[in-house]
Short mmCIF file of C-alpha atoms in Angstrom, two decimals:
data_model
loop_
_atom_site.label_atom_id
_atom_site.label_comp_id
_atom_site.label_asym_id
_atom_site.label_seq_id
_atom_site.Cartn_x
_atom_site.Cartn_y
_atom_site.Cartn_z
CA MET A 29 0.00 0.00 0.00
CA THR A 30 1.23 3.50 -0.86
CA ARG A 31 2.01 5.51 2.26
CA CYS A 32 1.60 9.28 2.27
CA ALA A 33 2.40 11.98 4.80
CA VAL A 34 0.45 15.22 4.44
CA PHE A 35 1.87 18.28 6.19
CA GLY A 36 -0.78 20.88 6.95
CA THR A 37 -4.22 20.53 8.52
CA GLY A 38 -5.78 23.47 6.70
CA SER A 39 -8.68 23.00 4.30
CA TRP A 40 -6.61 21.96 1.26
CA GLY A 41 -4.20 19.71 3.13
CA THR A 42 -7.08 17.94 4.86
CA ALA A 43 -9.13 17.62 1.67
CA PHE A 44 -6.15 16.20 -0.20
CA ALA A 45 -5.49 13.71 2.62
CA MET A 46 -9.06 12.55 2.02
CA VAL A 47 -8.40 12.22 -1.73
CA LEU A 48 -5.30 10.10 -1.10
CA ALA A 49 -7.16 7.86 1.33
CA ASP A 50 -10.08 7.46 -1.09
CA ALA A 51 -7.52 6.45 -3.73
CA GLY A 52 -6.35 3.63 -1.43
CA CYS A 53 -3.34 5.19 0.28
CA ASP A 54 -2.46 4.97 3.96
CA VAL A 55 -2.35 8.63 5.08
CA VAL A 56 -0.82 10.36 8.09
CA LEU A 57 -1.85 14.01 8.44
CA TRP A 58 0.61 16.21 10.34
CA GLY A 59 -0.50 19.31 12.22
CA ARG A 60 1.19 21.64 14.69
CA ARG A 61 -1.83 22.19 16.96
CA LYS A 62 -2.36 19.20 19.25
CA GLU A 63 -5.98 20.05 20.00
CA LEU A 64 -6.87 20.03 16.31
CA VAL A 65 -4.88 16.86 15.62
CA ASP A 66 -6.60 15.12 18.54
CA ALA A 67 -10.01 16.25 17.28
CA ILE A 68 -9.27 14.86 13.80
CA ASP A 69 -8.20 11.51 15.25
CA ARG A 70 -11.13 11.32 17.64
CA THR A 71 -13.96 12.44 15.35
CA HIS A 72 -12.57 11.82 11.83
CA GLU A 73 -13.45 15.42 11.03
CA ASN A 74 -11.50 18.67 10.83
CA PRO A 75 -13.77 20.96 12.88
CA ASP A 76 -11.77 24.12 12.18
CA TYR A 77 -11.44 23.96 8.39
CA LEU A 78 -13.82 21.30 7.00
CA PRO A 79 -16.66 20.99 9.52
CA GLY A 80 -19.23 18.37 8.65
CA ILE A 81 -16.92 16.45 6.30
CA ASP A 82 -16.27 12.83 7.32
CA LEU A 83 -12.67 11.78 6.79
CA PRO A 84 -11.85 8.19 5.77
CA ALA A 85 -10.62 5.75 8.41
CA ARG A 86 -7.33 5.54 6.50
CA VAL A 87 -6.53 9.12 7.59
CA ARG A 88 -4.94 9.52 10.99
CA ALA A 89 -3.32 12.62 12.45
CA THR A 90 -0.19 13.38 14.46
CA THR A 91 1.97 16.26 15.68
CA ASP A 92 5.10 14.09 15.28
CA ALA A 93 6.82 14.75 11.95
CA ALA A 94 9.03 11.67 12.30
CA GLU A 95 5.97 9.48 12.74
CA ALA A 96 4.33 11.02 9.69
CA LEU A 97 7.41 10.57 7.49
CA ALA A 98 8.35 7.03 8.56
CA GLY A 99 8.20 4.85 5.45
CA ALA A 100 6.43 7.52 3.39
CA ASP A 101 6.43 7.09 -0.38
CA PHE A 102 5.19 10.67 -0.75
CA ALA A 103 5.41 13.68 1.57
CA VAL A 104 2.75 16.19 0.58
CA LEU A 105 3.42 19.77 1.66
CA ALA A 106 0.37 21.96 2.25
CA VAL A 107 1.63 24.70 4.57
CA PRO A 108 1.48 28.44 3.78
CA SER A 109 4.12 29.14 1.16
CA GLN A 110 5.99 31.76 3.20
CA THR A 111 6.47 29.25 6.06
CA LEU A 112 7.79 26.42 3.88
CA ARG A 113 11.51 27.10 4.24
CA ALA A 114 11.53 27.16 8.05
CA ASN A 115 9.21 24.17 8.37
CA LEU A 116 11.03 22.04 5.82
CA ALA A 117 14.41 22.76 7.43
CA ALA A 118 13.10 21.03 10.54
CA TRP A 119 11.60 18.09 8.62
CA ALA A 120 14.40 17.52 6.08
CA PRO A 121 16.60 15.29 8.31
CA LEU A 122 13.61 12.96 8.76
CA ILE A 123 12.90 12.48 5.04
CA GLU A 124 13.81 8.99 3.81
CA PRO A 125 15.69 8.41 0.53
CA GLN A 126 12.69 6.97 -1.32
CA THR A 127 10.29 9.76 -0.40
CA VAL A 128 9.04 12.05 -3.17
CA LEU A 129 8.14 15.57 -2.01
CA VAL A 130 4.88 16.94 -3.40
CA SER A 131 3.94 20.61 -3.25
CA LEU A 132 0.31 21.71 -2.97
CA MET A 133 1.43 25.28 -2.32
CA LYS A 134 0.76 28.13 -4.73
CA GLY A 135 3.13 30.96 -4.00
CA ILE A 136 6.51 32.57 -4.67
CA GLU A 137 8.89 33.03 -1.75
CA LEU A 138 9.45 36.58 -0.55
CA GLY A 139 13.05 37.74 -0.76
CA THR A 140 14.34 34.95 -3.00
CA ALA A 141 11.53 35.02 -5.62
CA GLU A 142 11.86 31.21 -5.73
CA ARG A 143 9.08 28.85 -6.69
CA MET A 144 8.07 26.29 -4.06
CA SER A 145 9.77 23.41 -5.88
CA GLU A 146 13.01 25.41 -5.89
CA VAL A 147 12.75 25.99 -2.14
CA ILE A 148 12.08 22.29 -1.60
CA GLN A 149 15.11 21.20 -3.64
CA GLU A 150 17.35 23.70 -1.88
CA VAL A 151 16.25 22.99 1.69
CA ALA A 152 15.75 19.22 1.42
CA GLY A 153 18.81 18.69 -0.78
CA VAL A 154 16.94 16.64 -3.38
CA GLY A 155 16.99 16.68 -7.17
CA PRO A 156 14.06 17.80 -9.35
CA GLU A 157 13.10 14.18 -10.03
CA ARG A 158 12.06 13.86 -6.37
CA VAL A 159 9.80 16.93 -6.38
CA ALA A 160 6.29 17.06 -7.83
CA VAL A 161 3.67 19.80 -7.76
CA VAL A 162 -0.12 19.65 -7.87
CA SER A 163 -1.98 22.56 -9.42
CA GLY A 164 -5.40 23.20 -10.91
CA PRO A 165 -8.91 24.37 -10.07
CA ASN A 166 -8.90 22.85 -6.59
CA LEU A 167 -11.35 24.62 -4.29
CA ALA A 168 -10.94 22.57 -1.14
CA MET A 169 -14.54 22.48 0.07
CA GLU A 170 -15.87 21.24 -3.27
CA ILE A 171 -13.30 18.45 -3.36
CA ALA A 172 -14.02 17.59 0.29
CA ARG A 173 -17.65 17.16 -0.78
CA ARG A 174 -16.36 14.78 -3.46
CA GLN A 175 -17.59 16.92 -6.32
CA PRO A 176 -15.84 16.16 -9.66
CA ALA A 177 -12.58 18.04 -10.19
CA ALA A 178 -9.38 17.68 -12.19
CA SER A 179 -5.83 18.78 -11.57
CA VAL A 180 -2.28 18.48 -12.86
CA VAL A 181 0.58 16.53 -11.30
CA ALA A 182 3.83 17.94 -12.66
CA CYS A 183 7.36 16.58 -12.29
CA THR A 184 10.42 16.75 -14.52
CA ASP A 185 10.45 12.93 -14.29
CA GLU A 186 7.25 11.82 -16.01
CA ALA A 187 7.36 8.39 -14.33
CA VAL A 188 7.26 10.05 -10.91
CA ALA A 189 4.31 12.21 -11.98
CA GLN A 190 2.51 9.07 -13.15
CA ARG A 191 3.18 7.33 -9.84
CA PHE A 192 1.61 10.15 -7.90
CA GLN A 193 -1.21 10.42 -10.43
CA LYS A 194 -2.14 6.84 -9.55
CA ALA A 195 -1.85 7.59 -5.82
CA CYS A 196 -4.45 10.38 -5.96
CA HIS A 197 -6.84 9.23 -8.70
CA THR A 198 -10.40 8.73 -7.44
CA PRO A 199 -13.86 8.64 -9.07
CA TYR A 200 -14.21 12.37 -8.31
CA PHE A 201 -10.60 13.58 -8.62
CA ARG A 202 -8.95 13.24 -12.04
CA PRO A 203 -5.22 14.11 -12.12
CA TYR A 204 -3.42 14.67 -15.41
CA THR A 205 0.39 14.63 -15.74
CA ASN A 206 2.81 17.22 -17.08
CA THR A 207 6.57 17.75 -17.05
CA ASP A 208 6.27 21.56 -17.07
CA VAL A 209 6.84 22.25 -13.38
CA VAL A 210 7.66 25.92 -14.01
CA GLY A 211 4.42 26.61 -15.87
CA CYS A 212 2.23 24.75 -13.39
CA GLU A 213 3.74 26.56 -10.41
CA LEU A 214 3.54 30.01 -12.01
CA GLY A 215 -0.07 29.43 -13.03
CA GLY A 216 -0.95 28.56 -9.44
CA ALA A 217 0.96 31.45 -7.89
CA VAL A 218 -0.08 34.28 -10.21
CA LYS A 219 -3.76 33.29 -10.32
CA ASN A 220 -3.99 34.19 -6.62
CA VAL A 221 -2.90 37.73 -7.44
CA ILE A 222 -5.33 38.04 -10.36
CA GLY A 223 -8.03 36.64 -8.06
CA LEU A 224 -7.40 39.56 -5.72
CA ALA A 225 -7.76 42.01 -8.63
CA VAL A 226 -11.03 40.46 -9.81
CA GLY A 227 -12.33 40.46 -6.25
CA MET A 228 -11.50 44.15 -5.92
CA ALA A 229 -13.44 44.89 -9.10
CA ALA A 230 -16.45 42.97 -7.80
CA GLY A 231 -16.24 44.78 -4.48
CA MET A 232 -16.28 48.10 -6.33
CA GLY A 233 -19.52 47.05 -8.01
CA LEU A 234 -17.99 46.60 -11.46
CA GLY A 235 -19.46 44.11 -13.88
CA ASP A 236 -18.54 41.04 -15.89
CA ASN A 237 -16.78 42.96 -18.67
CA THR A 238 -14.27 44.24 -16.14
CA LYS A 239 -13.82 40.81 -14.57
CA ALA A 240 -13.36 39.11 -17.95
CA THR A 241 -10.80 41.74 -18.93
CA LEU A 242 -8.80 41.20 -15.75
CA ILE A 243 -8.94 37.40 -16.09
CA THR A 244 -7.86 37.43 -19.73
CA ARG A 245 -5.15 40.04 -19.39
CA GLY A 246 -4.03 38.38 -16.14
CA LEU A 247 -3.53 35.16 -18.07
CA ALA A 248 -1.49 37.10 -20.63
CA GLU A 249 0.75 38.46 -17.86
CA THR A 250 1.18 34.97 -16.41
CA THR A 251 2.07 33.53 -19.80
CA ARG A 252 4.64 36.28 -20.45
CA LEU A 253 6.36 35.50 -17.17
CA GLY A 254 6.20 31.78 -17.81
CA LEU A 255 7.76 32.04 -21.25
CA ALA A 256 10.56 34.19 -19.84
CA LEU A 257 11.31 31.40 -17.35
CA GLY A 258 11.16 28.59 -19.90
CA ALA A 259 7.62 27.30 -19.35
CA ASP A 260 5.46 25.77 -22.08
CA ALA A 261 2.81 28.21 -23.32
CA HIS A 262 0.29 25.36 -23.64
CA THR A 263 0.35 24.87 -19.86
CA PHE A 264 -1.39 28.21 -19.35
CA ALA A 265 -4.30 27.17 -21.56
CA GLY A 266 -4.93 24.10 -19.39
CA LEU A 267 -6.04 23.19 -15.89
CA ALA A 268 -3.01 24.68 -14.14
CA GLY A 269 -3.42 27.94 -16.05
CA MET A 270 -6.85 29.00 -17.26
CA GLY A 271 -8.67 26.35 -15.22
CA ASP A 272 -7.24 27.44 -11.89
CA LEU A 273 -7.57 31.11 -12.81
CA VAL A 274 -11.28 30.84 -13.64
CA ALA A 275 -12.08 28.97 -10.42
CA THR A 276 -10.17 31.44 -8.25
CA CYS A 277 -11.63 34.52 -9.94
CA SER A 278 -15.26 33.35 -10.01
CA SER A 279 -15.93 31.40 -6.82
CA PRO A 280 -17.03 32.75 -3.44
CA LEU A 281 -15.06 29.82 -1.98
CA SER A 282 -11.83 31.47 -3.20
CA ARG A 283 -10.05 33.18 -0.32
CA ASN A 284 -8.15 35.51 -2.65
CA ASN A 285 -11.31 36.55 -4.46
CA THR A 286 -13.11 37.20 -1.16
CA PHE A 287 -10.12 39.11 0.21
CA GLY A 288 -10.02 41.33 -2.86
CA MET A 289 -13.77 41.89 -2.72
CA ASN A 290 -13.51 43.20 0.84
CA LEU A 291 -10.74 45.57 -0.20
CA GLY A 292 -12.86 46.78 -3.12
CA LYS A 293 -15.70 47.51 -0.72
CA GLY A 294 -13.41 49.88 1.16
CA MET A 295 -12.21 47.72 4.06
CA THR A 296 -8.67 48.33 5.25
CA LEU A 297 -6.01 45.65 4.88
CA GLU A 298 -6.16 44.94 8.63
CA GLU A 299 -9.97 44.65 8.57
CA THR A 300 -9.82 42.33 5.58
CA VAL A 301 -7.20 40.08 7.18
CA ALA A 302 -9.38 39.79 10.29
CA ALA A 303 -12.49 39.00 8.22
CA THR A 304 -10.82 36.43 5.96
CA LYS A 305 -9.17 34.42 8.80
CA GLN A 306 -7.53 31.85 6.48
CA THR A 307 -4.40 32.49 4.41
CA ALA A 308 -4.96 34.34 1.12
CA GLU A 309 -1.67 33.47 -0.59
CA GLY A 310 -1.86 36.30 -3.11
CA VAL A 311 -1.59 38.96 -0.40
CA LYS A 312 2.06 38.17 0.22
CA SER A 313 2.87 36.54 -3.09
CA CYS A 314 1.89 39.60 -5.12
CA GLU A 315 5.13 41.24 -3.96
CA SER A 316 7.28 38.21 -4.74
CA VAL A 317 5.59 37.67 -8.12
CA LEU A 318 6.31 41.30 -9.00
CA ASP A 319 9.90 40.84 -7.81
CA LEU A 320 10.28 37.75 -10.01
CA ALA A 321 8.84 39.62 -12.99
CA ARG A 322 11.21 42.55 -12.54
CA ARG A 323 14.21 40.23 -12.26
CA ASN A 324 13.26 38.81 -15.64
CA GLY A 325 12.25 42.06 -17.36
CA VAL A 326 8.57 41.13 -17.63
CA ASP A 327 5.82 43.77 -17.48
CA MET A 328 2.91 42.76 -15.20
CA PRO A 329 0.68 45.81 -14.72
CA ILE A 330 -2.20 43.99 -12.99
CA VAL A 331 0.18 42.46 -10.47
CA GLN A 332 1.70 45.91 -9.94
CA ALA A 333 -1.79 47.33 -9.38
CA VAL A 334 -2.55 44.72 -6.72
CA VAL A 335 0.72 45.48 -4.93
CA ASP A 336 -0.13 49.19 -5.04
CA VAL A 337 -3.47 48.60 -3.35
CA VAL A 338 -2.50 45.89 -0.87
CA HIS A 339 0.94 47.09 0.19
CA ASN A 340 1.28 50.70 -0.95
CA GLY A 341 -2.11 51.91 0.23
CA ARG A 342 -3.29 53.34 -3.08
CA PRO A 343 -7.09 53.63 -3.58
CA THR A 344 -8.63 50.98 -5.84
CA GLN A 345 -10.32 53.62 -8.04
CA GLU A 346 -7.01 55.38 -8.64
CA VAL A 347 -5.25 52.13 -9.52
CA LEU A 348 -8.04 51.09 -11.91
CA ALA A 349 -7.83 54.47 -13.65
CA GLY A 350 -4.10 53.96 -14.08
CA LEU A 351 -4.63 50.56 -15.71
CA MET A 352 -7.20 51.95 -18.14
CA ALA A 353 -4.93 54.86 -19.06
CA ARG A 354 -2.09 52.61 -20.23
CA SER A 355 -1.16 53.00 -23.89
CA ALA A 356 -2.91 50.56 -26.21
CA LYS A 357 -0.90 47.70 -27.69
CA PRO A 358 -1.74 44.76 -30.00
CA GLU A 359 -3.81 42.25 -28.00
CA ARG A 360 -1.32 39.41 -28.52
CA ARG A 361 1.10 41.21 -26.18
#
C-alpha cells in the first residue's frame, strides 16, 4: 500500500489527505496544533477547516513529523508558502531516501523570488526528479464534498508524476500529468494575485466585462512571465493555467477573491485580514511575483496594481484608472 504523509491541517491539506485515502493510500496528516490533531483523530473530522466532512478511516493525524514521514512514499506539503523554508528545514533530516516531495502550495517566496519546488530542492537537498507539484482548479470544500474536479501533477520525471497520479486518482478527482513544473507553479501562484484584482473589481460594483478583462489580461501576464522562465505556453491554456484562474476569480469559496472583494468595498487591509481568517496566498505573493517579474524584465501591470493597493495603500479607483490609461498595444502582447 502506498504511504503518504500530508503536512498541513488546513482546508486543502485535509481535503487532499481525504483524496489520497479514497484512492487507497495509507495517510498520516501532520498538524502543529495538538488540539486540532486530537479532534481529527477522535472524530474523523477537521472541525476548524472542514466541519461536517467525514474523513476516511485511512486518515490519521499526528503532531510528530518523524511518525508522519516514517516509510512515506510521498510527503505532501500543504503549509502556507511563506512558512515552507523554516518548516522544511526542521523536517528535512527525517525524510527517507525513497520519499518524493509533493507541493500543494501556490506561492513565490518573498526575498528569494523562488518557486516552491526550488525551495524544496534547496532545503531538502533533493533533485528535481524527487519533487512534484499539484496545481489546478482545486477549491478545497468542493473536493471535500467529493464533487468532480481535475488537476495536474507535474514533475520533470514523467514516471514520478505518473506514480503520484495513480496515488491520488479517485472517481471524483482526475489528475493529469505534465513535465512543465515551471508553468504549473507560475499558473498557481499568479492566479492568486489576479483573483485579488477580480475580487476588488467585484467589491467596487464593477461588472462582468471588467472581470473578464482582468482574467484574460491576467492570463497574458502569467504567460509572459512563464515564457521568460522557460515554461510551455500550452500549460497556461490548461487546468493549471486557465482552469485554476477561472475557479479562483469566479468562486465565493476562493479566499483571494473574497479578500479582494472586501478591499474593493473599502475595508482596510487589517480589517480584511481579520475578516478572511484563512491564508490568502496572493496577499504576500503579489510582492514576490512582481519581484520575479522585474528580475526577468517582464511587465505585469495587474500584479503591480494589486501590490499598489494591498501594500502601498493606493485607492482601488485610482489604480483602476491607471490601468485603463495605459497605452494601447496589440492584443497578442
